[in-house]
Amino acid sequence: MNTELLGVIAMFVITVVLAIPFGKYIAKVYAGDKTLLDPVLGPLDKLLFKLTGVDEKREMTWKEHMFALLTINMVWYLLCTFVLMNQSWLPLNPDGNPNQTADLAFNTSISFVVNCNLQHYSGESGVSYLSQLFLMFLQFVSAGTGLAAAAIIFTALKNRTAEQLGNFWNLLVKSCTRILLPLSIVVATILAFNGTPMTFDGKDTVINMQGDSVQVSTGPVAAFTAIKHLGTNGGGFFGTNSAHPLENPNYLTNMVEMFSQLIVPFAMVFAFGYFLRRRKFGWMIFGVMTIGFLLLVIPTMIWEINGNPAIGKLGVDISSGAMEGKEVRFGSAASAFWSIATTVISTGSVNSMHDSAMPLSGMMQLLAMMTNAFYGGCGAGILNFFVFIVLAVFISGLMVGRTPELFGKKIEAREMKIAMIVALLHPLMILAGTALASAFPEITSANLNNPGFHGFSEMLYEYTSSAANNGSGFEGLGDNNLWWNITTGIVLIFSRFIPIIGPVAIAGLLAKKKFIPESAGTLPTDSATFGLMTLGVIVIIAALSFFPALTLGPIAEYFSF
Amino acid sequence: MKTNLMPAIRLTLATLVLFCVVYPGIVWAIAQLAPNSGKGEVIISGDKKYYANIGQVFTEDKYFNSRPSAVDYNSAGSGGSNKGPSNPEYLAVVQARIDTFLVHNPGVAKEDIPVEMVTASASGLDPHISEQAALIQAERIAQVRGISKTAITDLIGKNTEGALLGIFGPSSRVNVLKLNLALDALK
């Protein structure tokens, strides 16, 4: 078999195999059980809580959890805006990069706080090393926020009848120190030994072989790149993210970076099963997500490997695939695989330019973010999928004429209303945003890098990426201006916090309800039938809401070839 | 709000120290053991220093040419063309690249030009071309330098990197910078 395909298969299989024990470990962390890393990390957590005087044992209701979450996110946002707007005179700015403008700082801060990392600047010129370090801090804690929110759901569904769902500060700190930090150090070490820089020196000047003088951007890249993937943040140190030869120097680092963005989302699904002591339920979710992922990734790989027929017509050899916007060291197969992995998960890091992908590959990347339910980002994947489970339980309950219930708790009108609001918010943000941008061509059309249908796709992609908190882009779009900074910033806020508050509220409401023991009349939620039902709900919601928009963009472009 | 604000601020400050100082500090310390103390892999040739992973612009006929780049290999930044696959302006650019390549390499058949030689990379700094892309330039290099073509193809063979562990990833590519350094060393 061809080595490019083998590389892709290896990346996927190795991650699944390691995600199973890691999921068990995560379940133990959230349950407060003993783990292998306790001797090292136990004292660290204790020290953090002792220094800050935070009581990590005080039990919270779901509302108290959400207040704590929103407060600390606000603090991060304000601090980040301050750093970005004052970076020119703050320390660690060897290249003398200027302050960010207010609208760009708004967009950048929001985008890193919500784990999206839409970047309307280029890392080489738009931020100082201090800002990079602060953004790296946000990559830890924003991922920790998502994981903590998912852990609240774990707790809520496990307790038989309870109001108290653990302590938010405890879940947040443990998500960062127990799950993200140890792996980050390992991954950063592998990257540093493979040529990714880890230095605080500024740009280096070299004379190239043809005699011209060029500057080379470097920085503390290894530490940044590790957490950017493990936290499914995706914000690149350099402008071209993991396509940059210093951020992703060879095929091994490409495999490691792919592994590190998949591992936590995979493991969280298994952790869900272990935590609830319903391992089959975990596998059901993983199965549905994997089917969805494969349906997106396999066609994309085929289209990218086959190459661009328009260039084929010019008479050159296109056997290496659609190489515009791709790097030779990764090849078209691994680049296509990455483009779907990074969009189903909310990473948004890229190792190829999505703007130059084949029209239908672009559609798959869009669909991956539109469905927003396969694997998903750190914690966010569980939150999004949970909404679809609630919908599927309700619909299938009605279909067979039983009271819809999940794990012994009745799902009633209130929970359904919340679930519907969350599920419909996503298409609303994407479609309303794109419609608005299309309605003002005098403002937006000058920002497009390509004419016709593809230009429309660039706008659709930007809002989809914002609403999915993904952060990748059709990067041809000139997005550092008032319109894009502000509109996408607003989409980012809504699309982050409502999909966190909604599912946690549902879980909190369910937790309070009386427990009804399972009986012969209970609809099993860990069966393949229920899995297919959930997949059906996801497909119907995504296809019905987005098909018209896709027709105007990638599908029209495909037929115009 | 009030009950949460102070804990939130204090926890933010403590975790800032952990993730902005301690964590990068640990990684930095480990990186001191890595090749070139974690400053990126460099090649020293005479009194000149090159970054092995950063592609350079090679347009002269005496060197193996690198891929087209949307940023002209200016490594102060990075960038791809972001041109859509059906964009007519873009396709005209590709056609012009094909024509230019054929002018500089008259013996080469169009269908032997691999697509990566006429398309821009994602980073604009791609250090590699495929082995085939190097081989079709051998004739030109041999003539310009007055070296036999077999010596050139041997050199390409020696500088070809295979798949990772022989089984993962693209199976034959050359680092253009390393190849050109070896070429200059040949004579």
XYZ file of C-alpha atoms in Angstrom:
748
model
C 0.000 0.000 0.000
C 1.133 3.515 -0.645
C 3.125 5.112 2.170
C 1.107 8.330 2.200
C -2.065 6.385 3.036
C -0.240 4.220 5.572
C 0.899 7.360 7.361
C -2.670 8.609 7.637
C -4.021 5.282 8.863
C -1.228 5.058 11.435
C -2.016 8.507 12.805
C -5.648 7.566 13.342
C -5.138 4.069 14.745
C -2.316 5.000 17.140
C -4.453 7.798 18.563
C -7.494 5.563 19.125
C -5.365 2.920 20.846
C -3.812 5.472 23.214
C -7.073 7.358 23.778
C -8.697 4.404 25.534
C -6.328 4.274 28.548
C -6.068 8.057 28.537
C -9.877 8.261 28.740
C -9.766 5.987 31.781
C -7.192 8.332 33.317
C -9.367 11.416 32.640
C -12.376 9.714 34.225
C -10.263 9.061 37.320
C -9.072 12.677 37.457
C -12.634 13.997 37.448
C -13.852 11.375 39.900
C -11.035 12.379 42.258
C -9.569 8.870 42.252
C -5.893 8.083 42.623
C -3.773 8.359 39.493
C -0.154 7.713 38.566
C 0.743 11.410 38.418
C -0.603 12.246 41.904
C 2.814 12.350 43.598
C 3.982 15.125 41.241
C 0.814 16.998 40.407
C -1.047 16.600 43.700
C 1.290 19.024 45.525
C 1.146 21.435 42.567
C -2.666 21.649 42.715
C -2.548 22.014 46.526
C -0.012 24.828 46.199
C -2.151 26.648 43.625
C -5.231 26.506 45.843
C -3.279 27.429 48.984
C -1.592 30.452 47.334
C -4.848 31.771 45.934
C -6.987 30.935 48.930
C -9.577 29.352 46.639
C -11.783 26.791 48.351
C -11.769 23.912 45.910
C -14.077 21.755 48.002
C -17.148 24.019 48.054
C -19.889 22.249 46.111
C -21.651 24.291 43.424
C -25.012 24.072 41.639
C -25.003 24.287 37.859
C -25.791 28.008 38.052
C -22.920 28.719 40.436
C -20.642 26.805 38.071
C -21.713 29.011 35.193
C -21.247 32.242 37.145
C -17.729 31.188 38.098
C -16.979 30.207 34.482
C -18.233 33.486 33.032
C -16.449 35.604 35.638
C -13.037 34.099 35.077
C -13.489 34.236 31.300
C -14.242 37.956 31.638
C -11.024 38.470 33.632
C -9.017 36.680 30.927
C -10.613 38.732 28.177
C -9.842 42.069 29.840
C -6.256 41.115 30.642
C -5.651 39.874 27.114
C -7.011 43.030 25.512
C -4.720 45.067 27.760
C -1.642 43.047 26.789
C -2.379 43.140 23.033
C -3.066 46.871 22.982
C 0.123 47.674 24.894
C 2.548 45.055 23.588
C 4.848 47.551 21.880
C 6.214 48.921 25.176
C 5.744 45.816 27.319
C 8.783 43.519 27.677
C 9.698 40.595 25.358
C 9.231 42.389 22.058
C 12.582 41.883 20.287
C 11.142 42.540 16.818
C 9.520 45.814 17.863
C 6.013 44.789 16.747
C 3.332 47.496 17.144
C 0.255 47.515 19.395
C -2.896 45.880 18.079
C -5.773 48.181 17.151
C -8.854 48.098 19.376
C -10.985 46.075 16.957
C -8.214 43.565 16.267
C -7.462 43.216 19.995
C -11.184 42.651 20.634
C -11.313 39.923 18.016
C -8.036 38.280 19.054
C -8.859 38.286 22.786
C -12.369 36.907 22.330
C -11.140 34.374 19.899
C -8.459 32.976 22.226
C -10.711 33.127 25.317
C -13.356 31.046 23.537
C -10.855 28.447 22.294
C -11.355 29.448 18.668
C -8.144 31.213 17.656
C -9.404 32.918 14.596
C -6.333 34.978 13.829
C -6.749 38.179 11.892
C -3.039 38.934 12.354
C 0.149 37.089 11.431
C 2.215 35.842 14.345
C 5.488 37.114 12.857
C 4.436 40.766 12.806
C 1.206 41.103 14.765
C 2.187 40.066 18.298
C 5.184 40.294 20.654
C 6.644 37.263 22.463
C 4.888 38.426 25.648
C 1.578 38.394 23.798
C 2.409 34.967 22.371
C 3.029 33.714 25.927
C -0.227 35.242 27.138
C -2.103 33.683 24.231
C -0.443 30.394 25.159
C -1.811 30.806 28.696
C -5.282 31.211 27.176
C -4.742 28.072 25.135
C -4.400 26.151 28.388
C -7.238 27.723 30.320
C -9.761 28.033 27.478
C -9.346 24.326 26.790
C -9.593 23.774 30.558
C -12.874 25.716 30.570
C -14.381 23.435 27.947
C -13.149 20.311 29.708
C -14.465 21.538 33.063
C -17.888 22.235 31.531
C -17.957 18.700 30.128
C -16.951 17.363 33.541
C -19.953 19.144 35.101
C -22.153 17.175 32.695
C -20.345 13.955 33.626
C -21.075 14.636 37.296
C -24.661 15.695 36.693
C -25.511 12.538 34.777
C -23.854 10.270 37.292
C -25.486 11.587 40.444
C -28.794 9.913 41.071
C -30.593 13.023 42.365
C -28.480 15.999 43.288
C -28.148 19.755 43.099
C -24.451 19.890 43.962
C -22.163 19.162 41.043
C -18.610 19.574 42.321
C -16.462 22.705 42.330
C -15.692 24.672 39.175
C -12.244 25.912 40.220
C -11.232 22.364 41.040
C -12.414 21.037 37.661
C -10.743 23.905 35.809
C -7.367 23.597 37.501
C -7.294 19.822 37.236
C -8.219 19.922 33.550
C -5.200 22.150 32.946
C -2.627 20.597 35.255
C -3.614 16.911 35.109
C -4.676 16.544 31.482
C -3.094 19.287 29.351
C 0.183 20.142 31.098
C 1.929 16.734 31.264
C 1.161 15.908 27.627
C 2.206 19.399 26.512
C 5.666 18.966 27.990
C 6.090 15.619 26.208
C 4.878 16.938 22.851
C 6.912 20.167 23.089
C 10.031 18.102 23.792
C 9.500 15.947 20.699
C 8.974 19.081 18.584
C 12.067 20.830 19.981
C 14.231 17.811 19.163
C 12.902 17.810 15.585
C 13.831 21.343 14.711
C 11.004 23.477 16.118
C 12.627 26.513 17.773
C 12.292 27.263 21.486
C 14.139 30.522 21.897
C 13.463 34.088 22.999
C 15.797 35.630 20.396
C 14.232 37.873 17.780
C 14.375 37.521 13.994
C 17.668 36.193 12.644
C 19.222 37.606 9.477
C 20.897 35.245 7.016
C 22.372 35.660 3.533
C 20.842 33.038 1.276
C 22.772 31.066 -1.336
C 21.842 33.413 -4.151
C 23.269 36.277 -2.110
C 20.115 38.029 -0.891
C 19.671 38.931 2.750
C 16.534 37.514 4.389
C 15.194 37.483 7.921
C 14.017 34.304 9.619
C 11.297 34.542 12.269
C 11.709 32.299 15.304
C 10.528 32.335 18.922
C 9.271 30.036 21.703
C 7.436 27.949 19.115
C 7.729 24.420 20.558
C 5.889 25.198 23.809
C 3.208 27.106 21.923
C 2.612 24.485 19.242
C 2.210 21.657 21.766
C -0.642 23.258 23.703
C -2.169 24.739 20.567
C -2.945 21.182 19.509
C -3.536 19.450 22.841
C -5.987 22.194 23.805
C -7.604 21.985 20.326
C -7.030 25.739 20.059
C -5.220 25.826 16.748
C -3.820 29.341 16.869
C -0.521 29.327 15.018
C 2.684 30.881 16.256
C 3.457 31.836 12.667
C 1.021 33.163 10.100
C 0.783 29.903 8.191
C 0.314 27.822 11.314
C 1.437 24.183 11.099
C 2.276 24.515 7.419
C 5.294 26.607 8.477
C 8.476 24.526 8.291
C 9.572 25.643 11.769
C 6.204 24.993 13.381
C 5.915 21.561 11.745
C 9.349 20.547 10.403
C 8.827 16.969 9.205
C 6.450 14.050 8.816
C 7.114 12.816 12.350
C 6.152 16.158 13.886
C 3.129 16.168 11.598
C 2.059 12.808 13.049
C 2.724 13.995 16.600
C 0.767 17.203 16.077
C -2.111 15.275 14.525
C -2.051 12.841 17.449
C -2.040 15.678 19.947
C -5.086 17.391 18.512
C -7.082 14.152 18.334
C -6.127 12.600 21.666
C -8.111 14.698 24.157
C -11.372 14.768 22.143
C -11.126 10.984 21.604
C -10.237 10.331 25.226
C -13.071 12.529 26.542
C -15.588 10.286 24.783
C -14.142 7.200 26.437
C -13.889 9.109 29.735
C -17.632 9.821 29.481
C -18.276 6.075 29.295
C -15.863 5.186 32.106
C -17.106 7.965 34.374
C -20.747 6.897 34.076
C -19.747 3.236 34.235
C -21.459 2.835 30.873
C -18.572 1.892 28.636
C -20.897 0.791 25.872
C -22.404 4.278 25.846
C -18.923 5.730 25.284
C -18.346 3.353 22.379
C -21.739 4.225 20.898
C -20.772 7.910 20.835
C -17.323 7.135 19.470
C -18.857 4.953 16.765
C -21.284 7.649 15.606
C -18.541 10.267 15.597
C -16.193 8.007 13.656
C -18.792 7.200 11.007
C -19.425 10.926 10.565
C -15.709 11.646 10.416
C -14.996 8.936 7.837
C -17.894 10.114 5.652
C -16.201 13.499 5.523
C -12.542 12.528 5.347
C -12.523 9.720 2.766
C -14.061 11.710 -0.131
C -11.852 14.690 0.729
C -8.728 12.564 0.546
C -9.809 11.118 -2.791
C -10.425 14.571 -4.289
C -7.157 16.001 -3.043
C -5.069 12.981 -4.098
C -6.618 13.089 -7.579
C -5.461 16.668 -8.029
C -6.897 19.739 -9.697
C -8.427 18.784 -13.086
C -8.101 22.393 -14.290
C -4.329 22.127 -13.870
C -4.367 18.623 -15.331
C -5.795 20.182 -18.506
C -2.693 22.382 -18.768
C -0.743 19.183 -19.407
C 1.495 18.759 -16.364
C 1.782 15.667 -14.158
C -0.772 15.961 -11.337
C -0.111 12.536 -9.821
C 1.084 14.069 -6.530
C -2.328 15.627 -5.997
C -3.678 19.138 -5.578
C -0.401 20.703 -4.438
C -1.380 24.378 -4.497
C -1.215 25.451 -0.856
C 0.328 22.165 0.269
C 3.808 21.211 1.476
C 5.874 18.496 -0.203
C 6.930 16.930 3.117
C 3.299 16.125 4.055
C 1.859 15.315 0.618
C -1.749 15.562 -0.445
C -3.121 12.618 1.592
C -1.918 13.792 5.018
C -2.906 17.367 4.179
C -6.435 16.317 3.217
C -6.733 14.196 6.373
C -5.542 17.103 8.505
C -8.007 19.528 6.891
C -10.960 17.404 8.019
C -9.522 16.420 11.416
C -8.918 20.052 12.275
C -12.437 21.074 11.254
C -14.436 18.284 12.934
C -12.441 19.006 16.075
C -12.470 22.709 16.837
C -8.687 22.971 16.433
C -8.490 25.056 13.297
C -4.744 24.681 12.890
C -3.814 23.995 9.275
C -0.960 22.280 7.455
C -2.289 23.280 4.039
C -4.269 26.254 2.780
C -7.955 25.362 2.806
C -8.739 28.202 0.409
C -6.867 26.328 -2.333
C -8.505 22.933 -1.715
C -10.799 21.409 -4.342
C -14.358 22.858 -4.250
C -15.970 19.764 -2.745
C -13.110 19.295 -0.255
C -13.864 22.829 0.859
C -17.490 21.782 1.240
C -16.453 18.851 3.454
C -14.372 21.189 5.622
C -17.418 23.443 5.911
C -19.721 20.513 6.695
C -17.330 19.280 9.368
C -17.779 22.594 11.172
C -21.481 22.890 10.343
C -22.338 19.545 11.921
C -19.985 20.478 14.782
C -20.643 17.171 16.527
C -17.966 14.692 15.487
C -15.232 14.486 18.154
C -15.288 18.261 18.700
C -12.929 20.414 20.723
C -11.704 19.917 24.282
C -14.947 19.401 26.199
C -16.924 21.273 23.553
C -17.298 18.045 21.581
C -19.067 16.388 24.504
C -21.256 19.457 25.077
C -22.357 19.635 21.434
C -22.955 15.924 21.134
C -24.928 15.894 24.363
C -27.438 18.312 22.797
C -27.920 15.940 19.865
C -28.357 13.015 22.252
C -31.119 14.900 24.071
C -32.804 15.646 20.751
C -32.470 12.043 19.608
C -33.847 10.700 22.890
C -36.825 12.988 22.603
C -37.560 12.232 18.960
C -37.129 8.491 19.272
C -39.183 8.540 22.472
C -42.036 10.138 20.585
C -41.632 7.747 17.659
C -42.079 4.631 19.804
C -44.612 6.266 22.105
C -42.608 6.257 25.325
C -41.720 8.988 27.773
C -38.316 10.191 26.639
C -35.765 9.567 29.374
C -31.983 9.613 29.577
C -30.202 7.630 32.284
C -33.380 7.419 34.362
C -34.277 11.105 34.072
C -37.318 12.363 32.179
C -36.633 14.832 29.397
C -39.396 17.411 29.389
C -40.391 20.595 27.619
C -37.894 22.832 29.401
C -34.874 20.722 28.498
C -36.101 20.370 24.936
C -36.492 24.134 24.569
C -32.912 24.680 25.688
C -31.630 21.946 23.381
C -33.471 23.411 20.406
C -32.158 26.908 21.094
C -28.592 25.598 21.237
C -29.008 23.462 18.110
C -30.557 26.299 16.086
C -28.176 29.008 17.275
C -25.369 27.482 15.189
C -27.091 27.749 11.756
C -28.501 31.141 12.745
C -25.053 32.573 13.458
C -23.535 31.176 10.266
C -26.332 31.953 7.856
C -27.293 35.340 9.272
C -23.642 36.376 9.359
C -23.003 35.325 5.776
C -26.254 36.863 4.578
C -25.343 40.149 6.236
C -21.866 40.140 4.685
C -23.372 39.375 1.258
C -25.888 42.186 1.684
C -23.110 44.764 1.977
C -20.887 44.043 -1.027
C -19.610 47.632 -0.960
C -17.886 46.782 2.353
C -17.030 43.122 1.982
C -16.357 42.381 -1.690
C -12.999 44.178 -1.647
C -11.823 41.691 1.026
C -12.279 38.645 -1.198
C -9.260 36.964 -2.762
C -11.140 34.974 -5.401
C -13.984 35.843 -7.761
C -17.398 34.213 -8.119
C -18.673 31.278 -6.104
C -15.352 30.756 -4.370
C -15.465 34.302 -3.029
C -18.838 33.513 -1.461
C -17.318 30.390 0.091
C -14.625 32.555 1.691
C -17.278 34.546 3.569
C -19.337 31.467 4.437
C -16.201 29.761 5.757
C -15.274 32.702 7.995
C -18.628 32.711 9.797
C -18.781 28.913 9.945
C -15.330 28.811 11.476
C -16.335 31.462 14.022
C -19.601 29.765 14.956
C -17.885 26.393 15.353
C -15.160 28.117 17.406
C -12.772 26.498 14.949
C -10.387 29.232 13.867
C -9.199 27.983 10.498
C -10.011 30.111 7.506
C -10.131 30.486 3.792
C -7.188 32.738 4.461
C -7.412 34.670 1.243
C -10.117 36.725 2.951
C -8.751 40.126 4.023
C -10.179 39.928 7.503
C -8.254 42.447 9.613
C -10.716 45.315 9.372
C -13.678 46.633 11.343
C -16.327 44.538 9.624
C -14.729 41.135 10.090
C -13.139 41.811 13.464
C -16.404 42.932 15.018
C -18.976 40.665 13.356
C -16.986 37.491 13.855
C -16.146 38.581 17.414
C -19.858 38.766 18.213
C -20.517 35.373 16.609
C -17.657 33.912 18.658
C -19.118 35.062 21.988
C -22.603 33.685 21.328
C -21.376 30.462 19.788
C -19.094 29.706 22.699
C -21.086 30.506 25.783
C -24.618 29.498 24.794
C -23.483 25.990 23.765
C -21.740 25.737 27.154
C -24.529 27.137 29.327
C -27.301 25.267 27.475
C -26.038 21.695 27.871
C -24.838 22.323 31.431
C -28.290 23.713 32.263
C -29.972 20.649 30.768
C -27.687 18.363 32.743
C -28.205 20.405 35.900
C -31.986 20.257 35.495
C -31.871 16.523 34.834
C -29.681 15.953 37.881
C -32.333 17.459 40.140
C -35.067 15.168 38.840
C -36.296 12.002 40.481
C -34.516 8.887 39.320
C -36.668 6.315 37.556
C -35.010 2.896 37.487
C -34.541 1.389 34.071
C -37.243 -1.050 33.054
C -38.304 -3.020 30.030
C -39.966 0.158 28.786
C -36.708 2.129 28.794
C -35.210 3.002 25.447
C -31.576 1.867 25.556
C -29.229 4.736 24.693
C -26.147 2.596 24.189
C -27.427 0.584 21.229
C -26.418 0.874 17.576
C -30.014 1.771 16.721
C -29.898 4.763 19.017
C -26.501 5.695 17.568
C -27.936 5.745 14.051
C -30.871 7.777 15.301
C -28.466 10.372 16.715
C -26.505 10.418 13.466
C -29.789 10.933 11.612
C -30.675 13.925 13.779
C -27.242 15.458 13.188
C -27.391 14.913 9.426
C -30.923 16.291 9.119
C -30.138 19.429 11.099
C -26.911 20.113 9.189
C -28.218 19.201 5.733
C -31.510 21.046 5.950
C -30.098 24.246 7.342
C -26.932 24.511 5.307
C -27.634 22.904 1.946
C -28.878 26.100 0.250
C -25.790 28.050 1.332
C -23.473 25.256 0.189
C -25.225 25.250 -3.181
C -24.299 28.893 -3.697
C -20.661 28.292 -2.764
C -18.673 25.062 -3.224
C -21.349 23.078 -5.114
C -21.817 25.838 -7.713
C -18.036 26.131 -8.032
C -17.747 22.386 -8.602
C -20.285 22.442 -11.433
C -18.631 25.464 -13.034
C -15.344 23.596 -13.529
C -20.351 37.824 40.710
C -18.631 39.247 43.795
C -18.056 35.846 45.349
C -16.348 34.749 42.146
C -14.370 37.821 41.172
C -11.547 37.649 43.708
C -10.985 33.896 43.345
C -11.052 34.353 39.579
C -8.406 37.074 39.641
C -6.148 35.246 42.096
C -6.457 31.970 40.219
C -5.694 33.762 36.944
C -2.496 35.238 38.381
C -1.324 31.915 39.811
C -2.022 29.975 36.608
C -0.381 32.764 34.581
C 2.845 32.072 36.428
C 2.449 28.342 35.873
C 1.655 28.470 32.141
C 3.555 31.577 31.036
C 6.713 31.171 33.100
C 7.108 27.666 34.529
C 5.849 25.683 31.525
C 7.829 27.533 28.811
C 10.766 27.559 31.250
C 10.714 23.767 31.485
C 10.418 23.378 27.716
C 13.180 25.941 27.154
C 15.473 24.090 29.563
C 14.819 20.767 27.811
C 15.362 22.420 24.420
C 18.888 23.424 25.466
C 19.751 19.733 24.999
C 18.231 19.671 21.499
C 20.342 20.238 18.369
C 21.534 23.873 18.156
C 20.069 24.586 21.637
C 16.537 24.721 20.308
C 17.175 27.540 17.869
C 16.160 25.571 14.808
C 18.295 23.245 12.716
C 21.067 25.178 10.945
C 23.683 24.275 8.350
C 27.026 26.048 8.561
C 28.794 26.248 5.219
C 31.999 28.234 5.225
C 31.207 31.512 6.916
C 27.529 31.308 6.017
C 24.643 30.012 8.077
C 21.426 28.577 6.672
C 18.238 27.258 8.310
C 17.851 23.714 7.007
C 14.051 23.760 7.189
C 13.486 27.201 5.712
C 13.271 27.067 1.939
C 15.225 29.635 -0.065
C 14.540 31.267 -3.369
C 16.462 29.469 -6.152
C 15.792 30.957 -9.553
C 19.255 30.854 -11.141
C 19.816 28.186 -13.780
C 22.933 26.837 -12.030
C 20.876 25.796 -9.022
C 18.012 23.378 -8.605
C 14.988 25.681 -8.563
C 12.610 25.614 -5.635
C 8.813 25.741 -5.775
C 6.965 28.967 -6.555
C 6.208 30.926 -3.385
C 3.470 33.433 -2.614
C 5.878 35.367 -0.369
C 9.053 34.917 -2.447
C 10.643 32.913 0.380
C 10.698 35.966 2.640
C 10.943 34.128 5.956
C 10.265 37.235 8.037
C 6.670 36.225 7.326
C 4.956 33.283 5.632
C 1.952 32.724 3.400
C 0.228 30.745 0.672
C -1.442 32.133 -2.435
C -4.922 31.153 -1.191
C -6.033 31.020 -4.803
C -9.146 28.967 -5.432
C -8.717 25.970 -7.771
C -10.950 27.371 -10.522
C -9.792 31.006 -10.392
C -9.010 31.948 -14.049
C -6.312 34.471 -13.101
C -4.603 31.811 -11.033
C -4.747 29.247 -13.821
C -3.129 31.799 -16.133
C -0.287 32.191 -13.616
C 0.213 28.426 -13.536
C 0.285 28.334 -17.350
C 2.959 31.065 -17.332
C 5.037 29.067 -14.829
C 4.838 26.011 -17.073
C 5.977 28.047 -20.072
C 8.864 29.594 -18.128
C 9.960 26.195 -16.883
C 9.975 24.805 -20.431
C 12.037 27.746 -21.678
C 14.696 27.087 -19.048
C 14.545 23.295 -19.458
C 14.053 22.786 -23.213
C 14.427 19.001 -23.288
C 11.690 18.333 -20.753
C 8.258 17.080 -21.820
C 5.358 18.998 -20.312
C 3.713 15.882 -18.898
C 6.870 15.149 -16.866
C 6.650 18.404 -14.891
C 5.271 17.491 -11.466
C 2.494 19.798 -10.303
C 4.394 21.021 -7.220
C 6.938 22.799 -9.466
C 4.231 25.102 -10.816
C 2.094 25.583 -7.686
C 2.889 27.611 -4.563
C 3.257 25.894 -1.189
C 1.171 26.584 1.921
C 3.881 28.358 3.879
C 5.698 29.953 0.968
C 8.834 28.531 2.609
C 8.605 24.882 1.509
C 12.186 23.568 1.674
C 11.461 20.502 -0.489
C 10.709 19.450 -4.039
C 9.934 15.908 -5.149
C 12.709 13.710 -6.523
C 11.076 13.843 -9.955
C 11.110 17.662 -9.835
C 14.863 17.533 -9.247
C 15.525 14.901 -11.918
C 13.902 16.928 -14.710
C 16.279 19.788 -13.885
C 19.396 17.572 -14.096
C 19.968 18.115 -17.821
C 19.974 21.917 -17.423
C 22.287 21.862 -14.408
C 24.673 19.495 -16.189
C 24.908 21.824 -19.182
C 25.286 25.055 -17.187
C 27.916 23.559 -14.912
C 29.633 21.362 -17.431
C 29.282 18.255 -15.264
C 28.052 14.922 -16.581
C 24.329 14.266 -16.143
C 25.006 10.987 -14.361
C 26.991 12.809 -11.678
C 24.018 15.099 -11.160
C 21.467 12.295 -10.989
C 23.738 10.419 -8.576
C 23.837 13.509 -6.395
C 20.029 13.737 -6.448
C 19.808 10.064 -5.491
C 22.134 10.636 -2.548
C 20.089 13.597 -1.334
C 16.686 11.964 -1.668
C 14.863 11.464 1.611
C 12.437 8.555 1.893
C 9.289 8.028 3.896
C 9.436 8.121 7.708
C 10.776 4.710 8.827
C 10.335 3.722 5.187
C 6.567 3.329 5.614
C 4.883 6.627 6.553
C 4.415 9.668 4.355
C 5.608 10.861 0.945
C 8.257 8.512 -0.357
C 10.797 10.663 -2.192
C 11.678 14.289 -1.752
C 14.837 16.400 -1.709
C 15.729 19.384 0.430
C 16.613 21.942 -2.253
C 19.034 23.840 -0.022
C 20.999 20.713 0.939
C 21.039 19.528 -2.666
C 22.354 22.853 -3.934
C 25.012 22.974 -1.213
C 26.125 19.506 -2.273
C 26.079 20.671 -5.880
C 28.379 23.619 -5.105
C 30.680 21.265 -3.182
C 30.899 19.004 -6.256
C 32.991 21.548 -8.096
